[in-house]
Coordinates of C-alpha atoms in Angstrom, one line a residue:
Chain I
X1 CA 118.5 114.5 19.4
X2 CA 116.2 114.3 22.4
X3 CA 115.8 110.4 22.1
X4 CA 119.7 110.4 21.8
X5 CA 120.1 112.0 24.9
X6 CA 116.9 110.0 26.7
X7 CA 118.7 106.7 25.4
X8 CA 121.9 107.4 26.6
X9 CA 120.3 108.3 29.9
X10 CA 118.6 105.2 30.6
X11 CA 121.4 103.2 29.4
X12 CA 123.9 104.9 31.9
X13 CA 120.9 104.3 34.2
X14 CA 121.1 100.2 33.9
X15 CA 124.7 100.3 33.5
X16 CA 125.0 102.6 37.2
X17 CA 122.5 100.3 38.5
X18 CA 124.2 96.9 37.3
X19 CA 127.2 98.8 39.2
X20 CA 125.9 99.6 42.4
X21 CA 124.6 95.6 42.2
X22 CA 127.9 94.2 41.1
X23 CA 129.3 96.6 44.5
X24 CA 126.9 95.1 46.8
X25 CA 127.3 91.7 45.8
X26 CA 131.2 92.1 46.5
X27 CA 130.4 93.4 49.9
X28 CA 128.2 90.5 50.8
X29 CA 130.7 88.4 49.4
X30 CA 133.5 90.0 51.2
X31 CA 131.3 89.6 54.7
X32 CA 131.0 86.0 54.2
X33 CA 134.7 85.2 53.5
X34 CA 135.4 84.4 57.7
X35 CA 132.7 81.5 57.1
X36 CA 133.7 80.2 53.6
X37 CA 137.2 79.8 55.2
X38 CA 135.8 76.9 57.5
X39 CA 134.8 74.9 54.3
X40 CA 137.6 75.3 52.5
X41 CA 136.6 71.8 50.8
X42 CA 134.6 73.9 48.2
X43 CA 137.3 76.5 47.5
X44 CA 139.6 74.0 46.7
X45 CA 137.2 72.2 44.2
X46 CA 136.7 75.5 42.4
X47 CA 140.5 76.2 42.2
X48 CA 140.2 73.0 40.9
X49 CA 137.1 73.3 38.3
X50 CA 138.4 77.2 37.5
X51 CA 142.5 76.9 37.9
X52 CA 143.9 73.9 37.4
X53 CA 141.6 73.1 33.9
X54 CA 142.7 76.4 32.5
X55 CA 146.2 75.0 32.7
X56 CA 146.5 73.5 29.3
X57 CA 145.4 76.3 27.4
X58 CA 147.6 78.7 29.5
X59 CA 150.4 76.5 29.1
X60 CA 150.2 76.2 25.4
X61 CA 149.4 80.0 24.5
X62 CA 152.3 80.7 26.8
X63 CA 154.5 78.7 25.0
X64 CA 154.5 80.5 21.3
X65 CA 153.9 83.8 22.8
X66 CA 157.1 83.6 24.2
X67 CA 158.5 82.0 21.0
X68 CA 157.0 84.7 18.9
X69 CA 158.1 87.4 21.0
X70 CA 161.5 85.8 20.9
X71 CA 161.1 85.4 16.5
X72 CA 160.2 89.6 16.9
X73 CA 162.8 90.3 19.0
X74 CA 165.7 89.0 17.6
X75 CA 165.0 90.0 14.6
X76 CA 164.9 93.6 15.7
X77 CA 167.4 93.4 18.0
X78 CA 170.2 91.4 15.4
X79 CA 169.6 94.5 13.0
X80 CA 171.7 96.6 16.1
X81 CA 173.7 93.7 17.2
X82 CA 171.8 93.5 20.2
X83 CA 170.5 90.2 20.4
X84 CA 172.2 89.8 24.1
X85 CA 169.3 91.7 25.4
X86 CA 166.9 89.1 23.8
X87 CA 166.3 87.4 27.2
X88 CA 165.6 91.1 29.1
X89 CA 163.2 91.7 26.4
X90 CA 161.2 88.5 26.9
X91 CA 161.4 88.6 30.2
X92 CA 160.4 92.1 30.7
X93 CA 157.7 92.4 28.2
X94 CA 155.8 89.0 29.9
X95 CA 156.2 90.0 33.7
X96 CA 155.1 93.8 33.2
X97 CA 152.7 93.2 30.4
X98 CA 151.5 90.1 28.6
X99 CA 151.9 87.8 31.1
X100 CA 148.7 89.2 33.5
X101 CA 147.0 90.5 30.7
X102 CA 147.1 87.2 28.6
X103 CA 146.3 85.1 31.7
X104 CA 143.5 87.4 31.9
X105 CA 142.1 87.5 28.9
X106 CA 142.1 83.5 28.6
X107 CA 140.9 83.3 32.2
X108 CA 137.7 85.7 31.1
X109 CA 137.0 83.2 27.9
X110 CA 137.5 80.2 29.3
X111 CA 136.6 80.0 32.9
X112 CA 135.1 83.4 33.5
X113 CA 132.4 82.6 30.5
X114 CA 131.7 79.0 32.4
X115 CA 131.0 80.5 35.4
X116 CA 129.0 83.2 34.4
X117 CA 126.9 80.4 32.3
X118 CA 127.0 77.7 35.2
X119 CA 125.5 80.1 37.8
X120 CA 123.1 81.5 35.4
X121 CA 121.8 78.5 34.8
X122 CA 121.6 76.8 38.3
X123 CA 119.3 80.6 38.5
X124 CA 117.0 79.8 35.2
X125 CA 116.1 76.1 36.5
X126 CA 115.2 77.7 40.0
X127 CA 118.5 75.8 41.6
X128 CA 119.1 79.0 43.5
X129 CA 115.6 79.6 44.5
X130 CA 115.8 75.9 46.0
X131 CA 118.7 76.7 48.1
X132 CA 117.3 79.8 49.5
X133 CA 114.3 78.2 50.4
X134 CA 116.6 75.3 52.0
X135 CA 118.0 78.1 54.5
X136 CA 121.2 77.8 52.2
X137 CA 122.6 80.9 51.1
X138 CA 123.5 80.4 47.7
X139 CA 126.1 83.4 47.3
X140 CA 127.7 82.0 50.7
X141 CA 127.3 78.3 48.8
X142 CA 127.9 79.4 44.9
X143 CA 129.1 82.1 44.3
X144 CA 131.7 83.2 47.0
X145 CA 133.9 79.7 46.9
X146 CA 134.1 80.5 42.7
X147 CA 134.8 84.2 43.1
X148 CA 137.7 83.3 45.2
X149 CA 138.7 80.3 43.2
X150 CA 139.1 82.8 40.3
X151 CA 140.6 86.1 42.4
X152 CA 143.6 83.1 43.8
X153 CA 143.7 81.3 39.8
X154 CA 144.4 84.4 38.1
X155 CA 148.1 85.3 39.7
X156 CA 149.3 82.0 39.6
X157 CA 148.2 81.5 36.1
X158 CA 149.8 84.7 35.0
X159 CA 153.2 83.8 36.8
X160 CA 153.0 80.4 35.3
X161 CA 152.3 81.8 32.1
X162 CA 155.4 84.1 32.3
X163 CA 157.7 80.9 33.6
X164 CA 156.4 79.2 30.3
X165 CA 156.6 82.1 27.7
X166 CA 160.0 83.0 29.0
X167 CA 160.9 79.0 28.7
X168 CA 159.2 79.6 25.0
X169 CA 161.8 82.2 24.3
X170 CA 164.4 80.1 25.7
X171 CA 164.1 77.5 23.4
X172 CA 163.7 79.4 20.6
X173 CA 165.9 82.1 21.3
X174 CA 169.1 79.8 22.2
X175 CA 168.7 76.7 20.8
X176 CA 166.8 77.5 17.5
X177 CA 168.3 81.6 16.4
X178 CA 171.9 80.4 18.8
X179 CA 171.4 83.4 21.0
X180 CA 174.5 82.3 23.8
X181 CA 172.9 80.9 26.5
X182 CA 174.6 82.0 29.5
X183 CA 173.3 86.0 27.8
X184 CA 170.4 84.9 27.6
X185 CA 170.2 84.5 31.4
X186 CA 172.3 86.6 32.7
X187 CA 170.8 89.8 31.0
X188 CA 167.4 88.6 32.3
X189 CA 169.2 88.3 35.6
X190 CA 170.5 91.9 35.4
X191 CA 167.5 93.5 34.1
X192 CA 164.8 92.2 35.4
X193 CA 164.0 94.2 39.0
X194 CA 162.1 91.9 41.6
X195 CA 159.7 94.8 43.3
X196 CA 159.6 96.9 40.4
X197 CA 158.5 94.0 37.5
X198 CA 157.8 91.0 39.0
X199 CA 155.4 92.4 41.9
X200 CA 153.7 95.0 39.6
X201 CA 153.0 92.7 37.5
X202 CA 151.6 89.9 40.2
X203 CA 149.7 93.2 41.8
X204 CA 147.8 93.8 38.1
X205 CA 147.4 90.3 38.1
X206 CA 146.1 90.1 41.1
X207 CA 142.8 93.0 40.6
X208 CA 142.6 91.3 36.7
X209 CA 141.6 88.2 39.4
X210 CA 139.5 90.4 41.8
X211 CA 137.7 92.2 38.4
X212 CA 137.0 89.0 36.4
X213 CA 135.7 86.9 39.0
X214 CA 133.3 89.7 40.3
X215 CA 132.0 90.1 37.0
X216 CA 131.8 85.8 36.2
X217 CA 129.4 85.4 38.6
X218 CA 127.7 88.6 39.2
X219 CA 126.4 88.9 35.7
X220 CA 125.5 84.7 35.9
X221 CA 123.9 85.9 39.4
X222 CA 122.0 88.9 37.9
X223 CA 121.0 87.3 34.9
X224 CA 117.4 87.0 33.6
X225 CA 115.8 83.4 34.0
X226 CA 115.3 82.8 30.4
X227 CA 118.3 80.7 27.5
X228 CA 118.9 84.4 26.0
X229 CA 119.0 86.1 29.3
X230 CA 122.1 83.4 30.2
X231 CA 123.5 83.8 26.5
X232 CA 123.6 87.5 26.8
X233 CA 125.3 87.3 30.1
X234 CA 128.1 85.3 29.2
X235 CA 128.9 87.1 26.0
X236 CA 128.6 89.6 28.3
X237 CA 130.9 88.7 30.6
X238 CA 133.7 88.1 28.0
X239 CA 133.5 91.1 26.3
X240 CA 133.6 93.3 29.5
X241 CA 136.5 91.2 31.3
X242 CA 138.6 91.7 28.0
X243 CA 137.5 95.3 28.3
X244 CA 137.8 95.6 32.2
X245 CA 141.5 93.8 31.5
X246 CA 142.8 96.4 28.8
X247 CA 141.4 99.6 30.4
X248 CA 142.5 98.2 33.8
X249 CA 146.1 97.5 32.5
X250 CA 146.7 100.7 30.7
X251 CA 145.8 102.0 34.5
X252 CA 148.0 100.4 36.0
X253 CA 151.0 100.5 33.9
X254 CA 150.8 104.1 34.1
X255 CA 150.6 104.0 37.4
X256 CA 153.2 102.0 38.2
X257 CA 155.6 102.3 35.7
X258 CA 155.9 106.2 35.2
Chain Q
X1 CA 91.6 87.0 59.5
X2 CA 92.9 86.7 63.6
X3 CA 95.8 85.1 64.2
X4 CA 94.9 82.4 66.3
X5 CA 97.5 79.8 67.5
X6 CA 95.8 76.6 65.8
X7 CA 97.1 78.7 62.4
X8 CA 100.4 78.4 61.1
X9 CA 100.1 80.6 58.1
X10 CA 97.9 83.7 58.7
X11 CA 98.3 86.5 56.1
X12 CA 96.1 89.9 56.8
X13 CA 94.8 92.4 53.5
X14 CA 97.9 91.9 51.8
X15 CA 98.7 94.2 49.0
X16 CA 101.6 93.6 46.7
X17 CA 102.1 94.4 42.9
X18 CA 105.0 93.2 40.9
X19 CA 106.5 95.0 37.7
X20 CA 104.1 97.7 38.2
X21 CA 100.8 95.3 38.2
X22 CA 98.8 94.4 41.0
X23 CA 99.2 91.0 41.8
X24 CA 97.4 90.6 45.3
X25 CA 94.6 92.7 46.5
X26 CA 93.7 92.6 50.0
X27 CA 94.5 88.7 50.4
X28 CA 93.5 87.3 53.9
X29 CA 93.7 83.7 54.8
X30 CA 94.5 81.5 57.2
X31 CA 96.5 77.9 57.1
X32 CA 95.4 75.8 59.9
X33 CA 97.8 73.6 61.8
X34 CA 98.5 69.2 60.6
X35 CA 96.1 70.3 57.3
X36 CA 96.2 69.9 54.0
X37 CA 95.3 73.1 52.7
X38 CA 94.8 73.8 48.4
X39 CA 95.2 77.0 47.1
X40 CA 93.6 77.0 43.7
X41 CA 92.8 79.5 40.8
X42 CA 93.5 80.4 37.1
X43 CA 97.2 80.8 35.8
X44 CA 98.5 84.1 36.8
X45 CA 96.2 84.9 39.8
X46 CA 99.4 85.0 42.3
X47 CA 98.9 81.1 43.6
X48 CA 103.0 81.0 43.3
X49 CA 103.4 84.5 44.6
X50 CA 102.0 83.4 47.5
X51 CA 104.0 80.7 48.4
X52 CA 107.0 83.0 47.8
X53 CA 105.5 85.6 50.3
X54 CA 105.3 82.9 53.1
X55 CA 109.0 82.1 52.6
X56 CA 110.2 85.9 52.8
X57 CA 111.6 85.4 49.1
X58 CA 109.1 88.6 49.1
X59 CA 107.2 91.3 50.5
X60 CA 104.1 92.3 50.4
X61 CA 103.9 96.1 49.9
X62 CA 101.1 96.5 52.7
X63 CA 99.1 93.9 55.1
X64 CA 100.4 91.6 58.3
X65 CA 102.0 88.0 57.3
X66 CA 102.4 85.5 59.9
X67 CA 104.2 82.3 59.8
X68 CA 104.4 80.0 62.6
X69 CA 103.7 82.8 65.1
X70 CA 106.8 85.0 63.4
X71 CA 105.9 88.0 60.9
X72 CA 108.0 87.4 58.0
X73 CA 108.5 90.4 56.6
X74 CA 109.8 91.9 59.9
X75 CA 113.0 88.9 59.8
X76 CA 116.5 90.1 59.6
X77 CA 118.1 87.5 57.2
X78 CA 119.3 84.7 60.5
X79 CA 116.1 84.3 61.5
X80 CA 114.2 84.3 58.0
X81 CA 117.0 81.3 57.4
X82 CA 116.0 79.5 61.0
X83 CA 112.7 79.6 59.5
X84 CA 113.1 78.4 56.7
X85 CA 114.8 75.3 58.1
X86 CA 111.3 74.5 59.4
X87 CA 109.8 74.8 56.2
X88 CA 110.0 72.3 53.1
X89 CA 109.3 73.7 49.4
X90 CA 108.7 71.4 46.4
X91 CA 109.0 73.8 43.2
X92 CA 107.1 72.9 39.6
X93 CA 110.8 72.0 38.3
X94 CA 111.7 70.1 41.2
X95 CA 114.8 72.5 41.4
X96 CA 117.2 69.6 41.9
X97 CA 120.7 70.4 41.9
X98 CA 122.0 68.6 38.4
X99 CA 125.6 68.0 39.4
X100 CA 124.6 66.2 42.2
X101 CA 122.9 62.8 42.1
X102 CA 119.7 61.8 43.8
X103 CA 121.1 60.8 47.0
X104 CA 123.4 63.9 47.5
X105 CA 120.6 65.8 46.3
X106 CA 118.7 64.7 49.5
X107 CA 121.6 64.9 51.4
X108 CA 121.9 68.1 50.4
X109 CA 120.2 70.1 53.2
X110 CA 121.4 67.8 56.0
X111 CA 125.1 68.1 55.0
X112 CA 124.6 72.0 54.9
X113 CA 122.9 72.4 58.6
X114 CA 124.1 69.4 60.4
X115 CA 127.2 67.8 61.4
X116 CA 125.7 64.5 61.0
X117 CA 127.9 61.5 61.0
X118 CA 128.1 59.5 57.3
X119 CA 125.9 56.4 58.9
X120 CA 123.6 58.1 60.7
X121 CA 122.9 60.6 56.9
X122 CA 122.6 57.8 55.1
X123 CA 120.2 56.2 57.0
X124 CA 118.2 59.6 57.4
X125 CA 118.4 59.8 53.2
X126 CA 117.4 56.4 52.4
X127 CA 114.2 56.2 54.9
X128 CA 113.2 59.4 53.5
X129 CA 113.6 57.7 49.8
X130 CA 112.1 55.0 50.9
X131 CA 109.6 57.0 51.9
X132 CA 108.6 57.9 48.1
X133 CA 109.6 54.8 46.5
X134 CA 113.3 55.5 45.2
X135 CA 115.2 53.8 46.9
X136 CA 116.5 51.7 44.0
X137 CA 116.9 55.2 42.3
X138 CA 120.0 56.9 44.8
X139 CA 122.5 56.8 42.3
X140 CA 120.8 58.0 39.4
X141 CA 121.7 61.8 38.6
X142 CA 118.6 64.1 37.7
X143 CA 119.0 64.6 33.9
X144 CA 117.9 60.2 34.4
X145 CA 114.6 61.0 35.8
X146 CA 111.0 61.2 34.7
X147 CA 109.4 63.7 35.5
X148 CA 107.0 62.2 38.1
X149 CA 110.5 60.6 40.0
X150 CA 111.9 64.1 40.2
X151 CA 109.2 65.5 41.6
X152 CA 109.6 62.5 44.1
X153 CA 112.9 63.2 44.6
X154 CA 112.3 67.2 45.3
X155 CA 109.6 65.8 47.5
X156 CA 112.2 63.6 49.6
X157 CA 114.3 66.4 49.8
X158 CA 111.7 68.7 51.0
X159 CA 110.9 66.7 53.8
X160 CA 114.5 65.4 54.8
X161 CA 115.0 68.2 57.3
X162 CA 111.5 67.1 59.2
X163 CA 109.7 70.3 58.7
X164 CA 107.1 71.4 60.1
X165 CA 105.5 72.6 56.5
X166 CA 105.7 71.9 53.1
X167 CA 104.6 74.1 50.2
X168 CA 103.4 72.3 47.2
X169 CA 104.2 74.4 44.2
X170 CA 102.3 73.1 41.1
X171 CA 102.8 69.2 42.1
X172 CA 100.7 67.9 39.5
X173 CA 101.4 69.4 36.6
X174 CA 102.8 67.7 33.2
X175 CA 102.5 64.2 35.3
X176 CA 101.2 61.2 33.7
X177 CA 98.3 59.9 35.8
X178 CA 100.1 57.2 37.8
X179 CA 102.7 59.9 38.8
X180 CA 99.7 62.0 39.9
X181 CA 98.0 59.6 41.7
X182 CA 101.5 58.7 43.4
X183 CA 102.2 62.5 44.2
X184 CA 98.4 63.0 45.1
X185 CA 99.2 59.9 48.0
X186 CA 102.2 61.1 49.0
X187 CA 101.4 64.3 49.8
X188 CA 98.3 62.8 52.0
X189 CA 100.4 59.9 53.6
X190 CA 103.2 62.1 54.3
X191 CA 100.8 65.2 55.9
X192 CA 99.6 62.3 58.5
X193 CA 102.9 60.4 59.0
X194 CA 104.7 62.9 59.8
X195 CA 102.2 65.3 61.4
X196 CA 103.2 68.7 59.5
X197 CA 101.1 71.4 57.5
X198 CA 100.9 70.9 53.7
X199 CA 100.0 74.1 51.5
X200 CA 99.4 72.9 47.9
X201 CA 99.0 75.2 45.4
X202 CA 98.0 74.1 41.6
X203 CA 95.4 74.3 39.0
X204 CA 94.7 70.9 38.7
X205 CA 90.8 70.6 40.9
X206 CA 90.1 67.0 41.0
X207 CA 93.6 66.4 42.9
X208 CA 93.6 69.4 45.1
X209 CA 89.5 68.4 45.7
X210 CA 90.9 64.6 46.9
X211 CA 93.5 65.7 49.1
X212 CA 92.6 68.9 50.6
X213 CA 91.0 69.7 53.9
X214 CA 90.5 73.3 53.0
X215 CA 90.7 74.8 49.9
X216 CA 91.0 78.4 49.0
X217 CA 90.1 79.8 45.3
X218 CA 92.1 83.0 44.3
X219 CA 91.0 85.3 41.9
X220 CA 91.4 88.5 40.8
X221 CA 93.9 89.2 43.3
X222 CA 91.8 87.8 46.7
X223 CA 90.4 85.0 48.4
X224 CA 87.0 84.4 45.9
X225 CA 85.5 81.5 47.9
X226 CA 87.2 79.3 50.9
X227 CA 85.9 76.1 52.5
X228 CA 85.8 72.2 52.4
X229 CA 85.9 70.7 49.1
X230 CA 82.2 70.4 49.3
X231 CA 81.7 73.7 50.7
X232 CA 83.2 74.9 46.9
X233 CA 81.7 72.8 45.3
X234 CA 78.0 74.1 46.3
X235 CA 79.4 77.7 46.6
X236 CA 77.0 78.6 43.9
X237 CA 79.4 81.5 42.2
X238 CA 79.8 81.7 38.9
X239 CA 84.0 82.6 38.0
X240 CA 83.9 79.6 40.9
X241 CA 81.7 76.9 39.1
X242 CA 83.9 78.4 35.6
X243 CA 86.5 77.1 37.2
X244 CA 86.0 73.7 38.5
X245 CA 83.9 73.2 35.5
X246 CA 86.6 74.1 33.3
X247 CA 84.4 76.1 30.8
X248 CA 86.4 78.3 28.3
X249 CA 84.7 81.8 28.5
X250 CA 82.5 83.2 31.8
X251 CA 83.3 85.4 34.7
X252 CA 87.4 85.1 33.7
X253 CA 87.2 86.3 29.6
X254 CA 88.7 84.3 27.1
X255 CA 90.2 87.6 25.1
X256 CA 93.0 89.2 27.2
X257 CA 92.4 92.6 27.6
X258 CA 92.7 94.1 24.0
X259 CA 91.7 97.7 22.0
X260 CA 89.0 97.1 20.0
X261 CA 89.3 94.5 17.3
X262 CA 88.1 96.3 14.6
X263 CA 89.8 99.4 15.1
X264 CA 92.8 97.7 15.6
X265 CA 92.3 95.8 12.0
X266 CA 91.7 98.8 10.0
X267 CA 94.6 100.1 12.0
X268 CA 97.4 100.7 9.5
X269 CA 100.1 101.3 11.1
X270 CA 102.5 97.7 12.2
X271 CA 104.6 100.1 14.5
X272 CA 103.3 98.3 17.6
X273 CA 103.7 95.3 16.4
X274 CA 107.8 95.2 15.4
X275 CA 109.1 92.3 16.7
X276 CA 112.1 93.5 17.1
X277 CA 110.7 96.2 19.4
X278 CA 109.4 93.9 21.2
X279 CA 111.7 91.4 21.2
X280 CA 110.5 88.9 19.7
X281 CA 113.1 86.8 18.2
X282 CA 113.9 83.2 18.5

């Protein structure tokens, strides 16, 4: 009983720690913003490295998540002769829900995990080190332009995702089940609230962004030197974005949609 | 040890243990001014600890460490960075940045604290690759060099900036002799050419004996002998003469520091010896 309670002790210990590192690191990253701003050159090559090349799997998960939400729905919704509302039901589940989380959770596994892995490595082969002793700051120089790259990446990626799972739905929707089209719209037109849906939804996307990124390159940052010490941290970081995301979410949606 | 102007690196009794071990002891020394200076001693004796506590990457936990007139320890985090620009580092791995090739990689530090125009960069990169031979080399990317032409390269880069000194981590080791001899001229030629301070710090005694001016042997946590080559040489110690001699057991034991060896055989118990309590996987 004892060394149940002295483990869990020293485990909250590291994880309060890791915390109170993770915080600090934001700060200092949140100081240095003014000056990253002036070489915006490396911001835009991360939103290139971390946005733009999680397109294709964004677009193509977006695509049959909307079709299969479309498959569910009408299926339900035909049983009650309400398959008009097929379009509102898309719509409404990907802009308050699935849209930012999704985007999320394939942001965390596909660019969150190369971060955390990139920066932990540049650390184990003493690239860091180097720049420090080169009067080069390397959280100003690595880390900040990728934290931002990824806290910009995620909304867009979830709106785009939405766009494309709603277009998913679409095609399914009208021209495979013959749901009418001008329904389909025009319930999504009517249903769908612009502050209420569409900005809560950019808002979660937006600190799914903030929380990912953070932890992407804070746990390659704080990672030990060694090929397991950069393994763990990017399992790491996968599994505690995907947690961060769902915990986060449920949050959120009860804050905002009560 | 006084701090005297014709010094560049004077460090006073300093103290500082690391993961709960003492690593330095009361180390004093002094760096003089356009030398080249060796720091050598067994693996583990806080050569490389050293060389991190003269570029503030840390602090000693007691004792006075000056570096060009400036006590490192007291720096905010500008002027620890203004110093550093003045100083040049050449880590064991070379520490080259992979994504970038060779030129870039030497590029590197002007492109970060100058607003250099293109022409006037490249003609800065390529002297300073001329410099060490690799000219021909610019485009490669890291993962294409030897081992002796990264070091070359670090080297390059280490000096692009002008510095006024460069700290030689380990320059030697896992070289094939002609990259030795190559690094061994380089860091000679360069010290003169360019008029700086060079600190080298390695294991390897015949090279640091050919280059150095001074030479300082750590052990045990403190200076153990300093002088001229020769002056070590003929110091007459013992864990000194083990050293440059090479021999296995002496002053520094072969055994690390162990409970006694037949106790611990009859000892039946394997609890302290679970690898996976002590992590030992691979």
């Amino acid at each position: 009983m004892i060394s149940v309670v002295r483990r869990t002790g020293a485990v909250s210990l590291v994880v309060f720690a890791a915390t109170g590192r993770a915080c600090m690191l934001l700060m200092q990253m949140l100081y240095s913003i003014p000056s990253a701003i002036r070489r915006y050159g490396l911001l835009i090559e991360q939103l290139y490295r971390v946005g733009v090349l999680t397109l294709p799997i964004i677009i193509v998960a977006a695509l049959f998540v909307g079709m299969v939400l479309a498959l569910q729905g009408y299926n339900t919704l035909v049983d009650f002769g309400a398959e008009s509302s097929l379009g509102l039901l898309v719509a409404l589940s990907l802009t308050r829900e699935l849209g930012p989380v999704l985007a999320g959770l394939l942001f965390a596994g596909r660019a969150g995990a190369a971060l955390t892995a990139e920066i932990g490595l540049m650390k184990a082969t003493e690239q860091l080190a180097g720049m420090e002793m080169m009067a080069v700051d390397p959280v100003w120089r690595i880390l900040l332009p990728r934290f931002l790259a990824g806290v910009l990446s995620v909304p867009l990626l979830a709106v785009l995702f939405t766009a494309v799972g709603i277009f998913g739905g679409y095609i399914l929707g009208v021209d495979v089940l013959g749901v009418d089209q001008g329904v389909f719209w025009s319930a999504m037109q009517q249903g769908v609230d612009f502050q209420q849906d569409v900005m809560n939804g950019l808002l979660k996307s937006l600190v799914f962004g903030v929380l990912i990124s953070l932890i992407a390159v804070f746990m390659g940052y704080d990672a030990s030197p060694t090929p397991a010490g950069v393994s763990t941290a990017t399992t790491l970081t996968v599994v505690l974005s995907s947690l961060v995301v769902l915990v986060m979410d449920f949050c959120l949606t009860s804050m905002m949609f009560q | 040890m006084k701090p005297e102007p014709e010094n560049i690196v004077t460090l006073t009794d300093i103290y500082l243990q690391r993961a709960g071990k003492p690593v330095l002891t009361g180390l004093s020394l002094a760096v003089p001014r356009n030398s080249v200076t060796a720091v050598i001693g067994p693996s583990g004796v806080g050569k490389t600890t050293l060389l991190e506590l003269i570029g503030g990457r840390l602090s000693p936990d007691k004792g006075y460490l000056l570096v060009d007139g400036l006590s490192v320890p007291d720096l905010g985090r500008r002027e620890l960075f203004a110093l550093r620009k003045k100083l040049g580092m050449l880590f064991q791995s070379g520490a080259l940045l992979n994504d970038l090739d060779v030129y870039e990689n030497i590029a590197f530090p002007l492109r970060e604290h100058t607003a250099l125009p293109e022409p006037v960069l490249r003609q800065l990169v390529l002297m300073k690759l001329e410099l060490v031979g690799l000219r021909g080399a610019r485009r490669l990317k890291p993962a294409e060099l030897s081992g002796g032409m990264t070091r070359r390269v670090a080297l390059a880069r280490a000096i692009v900036m002008d510095p006024v000194m460069v700290m030689y981590d380990e320059p030697f080791t896992g070289l094939d002799p002609i990259s030795k001899a190559i690094i061994v001229k380089l860091i000679k030629q360069l010290n003169t050419i360019l008029g700086m301070t060079s600190i080298v710090v390695t294991h390897d005694v015949h090279e640091a004996m050919q280059i150095a001016d001074f030479v300082y042997m750590l052990g045990q946590g403190k200076v153990l002998a300093c002088g001229t080559p020769d002056e070590i040489k003929n110091s007459g110690r013992e864990d000194v003469s083990q050293f440059l001699q090479g021999q296995a057991d002496g002053p520094v034991p072969f055994h690390y520091p162990a409970d006694d060896y037949f106790a611990d055989l009859l000892d039946g118990s394997s609890n302290n010896d679970d690898a996976s309590k002590t992590g030992g996987t691979v």
